[in-house]
mmCIF file of C-alpha atoms in Angstrom:
data_model
loop_
_atom_site.group_PDB
_atom_site.id
_atom_site.type_symbol
_atom_site.label_atom_id
_atom_site.label_comp_id
_atom_site.label_asym_id
_atom_site.label_seq_id
_atom_site.Cartn_x
_atom_site.Cartn_y
_atom_site.Cartn_z
ATOM 1 C CA MET A 1 255.919 301.679 86.383
ATOM 2 C CA THR A 2 254.799 302.354 82.847
ATOM 3 C CA ASN A 3 255.500 300.096 79.905
ATOM 4 C CA MET A 4 255.913 303.100 77.606
ATOM 5 C CA TYR A 5 259.495 303.551 76.570
ATOM 6 C CA SER A 6 261.126 306.349 74.651
ATOM 7 C CA LEU A 7 263.993 306.195 72.197
ATOM 8 C CA ARG A 8 266.776 308.706 71.878
ATOM 9 C CA LYS A 9 270.139 308.931 70.209
ATOM 10 C CA ALA A 10 273.043 308.421 72.593
ATOM 11 C CA THR A 11 275.411 311.296 73.306
ATOM 12 C CA LEU A 12 278.879 311.474 74.805
ATOM 13 C CA ASP A 13 277.144 311.775 78.182
ATOM 14 C CA ASP A 14 275.955 308.166 77.693
ATOM 15 C CA ILE A 15 279.414 306.611 77.339
ATOM 16 C CA GLU A 16 279.271 304.772 80.681
ATOM 17 C CA THR A 17 275.869 303.334 79.768
ATOM 18 C CA LEU A 18 277.225 302.142 76.417
ATOM 19 C CA VAL A 19 280.204 300.548 78.177
ATOM 20 C CA ASP A 20 277.970 298.837 80.748
ATOM 21 C CA PHE A 21 275.562 297.489 78.121
ATOM 22 C CA ARG A 22 278.428 296.274 75.918
ATOM 23 C CA ILE A 23 279.772 294.336 78.898
ATOM 24 C CA GLU A 24 276.341 292.849 79.669
ATOM 25 C CA PHE A 25 276.016 291.815 76.027
ATOM 26 C CA LEU A 26 279.454 290.193 76.016
ATOM 27 C CA LYS A 27 278.783 288.329 79.273
ATOM 28 C CA ASP A 28 276.135 286.358 77.375
ATOM 29 C CA ILE A 29 278.620 285.122 74.766
ATOM 30 C CA GLN A 30 282.166 285.262 76.170
ATOM 31 C CA GLU A 31 284.195 284.725 79.291
ATOM 32 C CA MET A 32 284.855 288.109 80.850
ATOM 33 C CA PRO A 33 288.238 289.444 81.940
ATOM 34 C CA SER A 34 288.645 290.383 85.581
ATOM 35 C CA GLY A 35 290.633 292.796 87.709
ATOM 36 C CA LYS A 36 293.029 295.049 85.839
ATOM 37 C CA ASN A 37 292.179 293.393 82.516
ATOM 38 C CA LEU A 38 288.521 294.355 82.967
ATOM 39 C CA GLU A 39 289.460 297.955 83.796
ATOM 40 C CA ASN A 40 291.713 298.119 80.717
ATOM 41 C CA PHE A 41 288.868 296.682 78.638
ATOM 42 C CA LYS A 42 286.464 299.339 79.948
ATOM 43 C CA ASP A 43 288.997 302.082 79.159
ATOM 44 C CA ASN A 44 289.365 300.739 75.627
ATOM 45 C CA LEU A 45 285.581 300.673 75.190
ATOM 46 C CA ARG A 46 285.272 304.259 76.446
ATOM 47 C CA ASN A 47 287.957 305.396 74.018
ATOM 48 C CA PHE A 48 286.313 303.511 71.147
ATOM 49 C CA PHE A 49 282.891 305.058 71.764
ATOM 50 C CA ILE A 50 284.238 308.574 72.377
ATOM 51 C CA ASN A 51 286.481 308.615 69.304
ATOM 52 C CA ARG A 52 283.950 307.004 66.961
ATOM 53 C CA MET A 53 281.039 309.151 68.155
ATOM 54 C CA ARG A 54 283.065 312.343 67.738
ATOM 55 C CA SER A 55 283.958 311.343 64.172
ATOM 56 C CA ASP A 56 280.376 310.214 63.374
ATOM 57 C CA GLU A 57 281.642 306.688 62.718
ATOM 58 C CA PHE A 58 279.464 305.284 65.510
ATOM 59 C CA ILE A 59 275.858 306.023 66.451
ATOM 60 C CA ALA A 60 273.869 304.452 69.251
ATOM 61 C CA TRP A 61 270.214 304.561 70.204
ATOM 62 C CA LEU A 62 268.843 303.961 73.691
ATOM 63 C CA ALA A 63 265.451 302.738 74.894
ATOM 64 C CA ILE A 64 264.481 304.364 78.179
ATOM 65 C CA ILE A 65 261.700 303.905 80.717
ATOM 66 C CA GLU A 66 261.440 306.407 83.557
ATOM 67 C CA LYS A 67 265.087 307.518 83.150
ATOM 68 C CA GLU A 68 266.328 303.899 83.155
ATOM 69 C CA VAL A 69 268.062 302.639 80.020
ATOM 70 C CA ILE A 70 266.581 299.232 79.207
ATOM 71 C CA ALA A 71 268.097 298.585 75.776
ATOM 72 C CA THR A 72 270.770 299.862 73.455
ATOM 73 C CA SER A 73 271.822 299.545 69.854
ATOM 74 C CA GLY A 74 274.950 300.523 68.004
ATOM 75 C CA LEU A 75 275.967 301.207 64.445
ATOM 76 C CA SER A 76 279.456 301.614 63.042
ATOM 77 C CA PHE A 77 280.150 303.015 59.594
ATOM 78 C CA LEU A 78 283.108 301.283 57.983
ATOM 79 C CA GLN A 79 284.825 300.940 54.630
ATOM 80 C CA ARG A 80 286.606 298.063 52.955
ATOM 81 C CA PRO A 81 288.201 298.161 49.533
ATOM 82 C CA PRO A 82 285.418 298.306 46.934
ATOM 83 C CA HIS A 83 284.459 295.056 45.248
ATOM 84 C CA PHE A 84 281.901 293.995 42.659
ATOM 85 C CA GLY A 85 279.211 293.477 45.306
ATOM 86 C CA ASN A 86 279.826 296.896 46.926
ATOM 87 C CA LEU A 87 281.269 299.461 44.539
ATOM 88 C CA THR A 88 282.043 302.034 47.256
ATOM 89 C CA GLY A 89 283.206 299.634 49.947
ATOM 90 C CA TYR A 90 281.144 301.485 52.570
ATOM 91 C CA PHE A 91 279.014 299.371 54.866
ATOM 92 C CA ALA A 92 277.240 299.569 58.186
ATOM 93 C CA TYR A 93 277.955 297.200 61.042
ATOM 94 C CA ILE A 94 275.162 296.742 63.576
ATOM 95 C CA MET A 95 276.476 295.986 67.044
ATOM 96 C CA ASN A 96 275.682 296.375 70.742
ATOM 97 C CA MET A 97 272.059 295.322 70.327
ATOM 98 C CA TYR A 98 271.211 294.463 73.909
ATOM 99 C CA THR A 99 267.939 294.525 75.813
ATOM 100 C CA LYS A 100 267.741 293.778 79.523
ATOM 101 C CA PRO A 101 266.275 290.260 79.881
ATOM 102 C CA GLU A 102 263.059 291.388 81.574
ATOM 103 C CA TRP A 103 262.273 293.699 78.609
ATOM 104 C CA ARG A 104 262.918 291.237 75.781
ATOM 105 C CA ARG A 105 260.226 290.161 73.308
ATOM 106 C CA LYS A 106 258.321 293.429 73.729
ATOM 107 C CA GLY A 107 259.224 295.053 70.395
ATOM 108 C CA ILE A 108 262.034 297.206 71.768
ATOM 109 C CA GLY A 109 264.724 295.591 69.612
ATOM 110 C CA SER A 110 262.566 296.148 66.529
ATOM 111 C CA ALA A 111 262.072 299.804 67.441
ATOM 112 C CA LEU A 112 265.829 300.262 67.871
ATOM 113 C CA LEU A 113 266.505 298.538 64.546
ATOM 114 C CA GLU A 114 264.093 300.920 62.816
ATOM 115 C CA LYS A 115 266.132 303.849 64.158
ATOM 116 C CA ILE A 116 269.331 302.157 63.002
ATOM 117 C CA PHE A 117 267.913 301.617 59.510
ATOM 118 C CA GLY A 118 266.984 305.309 59.388
ATOM 119 C CA GLU A 119 270.615 306.220 60.096
ATOM 120 C CA ILE A 120 271.841 303.814 57.423
ATOM 121 C CA LYS A 121 269.422 305.260 54.871
ATOM 122 C CA LYS A 122 270.558 308.837 55.676
ATOM 123 C CA LYS A 123 274.134 307.841 54.841
ATOM 124 C CA GLY A 124 273.075 306.114 51.612
ATOM 125 C CA ILE A 125 274.755 302.870 52.613
ATOM 126 C CA LYS A 126 273.533 299.763 50.810
ATOM 127 C CA SER A 127 275.324 296.998 52.737
ATOM 128 C CA VAL A 128 274.651 296.047 56.365
ATOM 129 C CA VAL A 129 276.503 293.414 58.391
ATOM 130 C CA LEU A 130 275.993 292.034 61.881
ATOM 131 C CA HIS A 131 276.956 289.045 63.967
ATOM 132 C CA ALA A 132 273.847 287.604 65.594
ATOM 133 C CA THR A 133 273.591 285.789 68.880
ATOM 134 C CA PRO A 134 271.135 282.889 69.037
ATOM 135 C CA ILE A 135 268.786 285.138 71.047
ATOM 136 C CA GLY A 136 268.851 287.914 68.445
ATOM 137 C CA GLN A 137 268.919 285.890 65.241
ATOM 138 C CA PRO A 138 265.106 285.538 64.876
ATOM 139 C CA LEU A 139 264.704 289.325 65.077
ATOM 140 C CA TYR A 140 267.273 289.912 62.348
ATOM 141 C CA GLU A 141 265.799 287.197 60.144
ATOM 142 C CA LYS A 142 262.421 288.938 60.457
ATOM 143 C CA TYR A 143 264.048 291.984 58.850
ATOM 144 C CA GLY A 144 265.566 289.962 56.018
ATOM 145 C CA PHE A 145 269.066 289.236 57.302
ATOM 146 C CA LYS A 146 270.452 285.891 56.189
ATOM 147 C CA LEU A 147 273.435 283.855 57.300
ATOM 148 C CA ASN A 148 276.267 284.277 54.832
ATOM 149 C CA ASP A 149 277.172 280.690 54.022
ATOM 150 C CA GLY A 150 279.828 281.920 51.630
ATOM 151 C CA ASP A 151 281.680 283.833 54.338
ATOM 152 C CA LYS A 152 285.214 282.520 54.402
ATOM 153 C CA GLU A 153 286.390 284.635 57.327
ATOM 154 C CA MET A 154 289.288 283.031 59.146
ATOM 155 C CA ILE A 155 290.717 284.209 62.450
ATOM 156 C CA MET A 156 294.115 283.643 64.021
ATOM 157 C CA LYS A 157 294.735 284.825 67.562
ATOM 158 C CA LEU A 158 298.287 285.922 68.289
#
């Protein structure tokens, strides 16, 4: 097996791979649903990726070795009401950054981020947001991401 990987933009043919990698990512940070709830979750993920990819609101890149996907990245383009720190309100949200454990710390995440940044630059977006896991945080810090201590986000589950 070679250690040379290739990168390519995901297509609608890659939806199942995106779903599978999203689930693997979430297993690291959340308790997973089971049975019918898991199937409903997968259906919702498929619909999310299909709809957002068709509307160009979501882009993903894959790292591949010998036809096996070993890592994925995702990027959503979103808009909030403009504010003084972002006059257009448009921002990019990096998500679904997941590398199979045996391929971590080999520069693959960095290569995927470079592709993501290229997509962000093409769109002219100046604000990028992500939620880092403890595993991924050092990579993002290397690129200049900082924790937003002023973030006052509050969540209520209904």
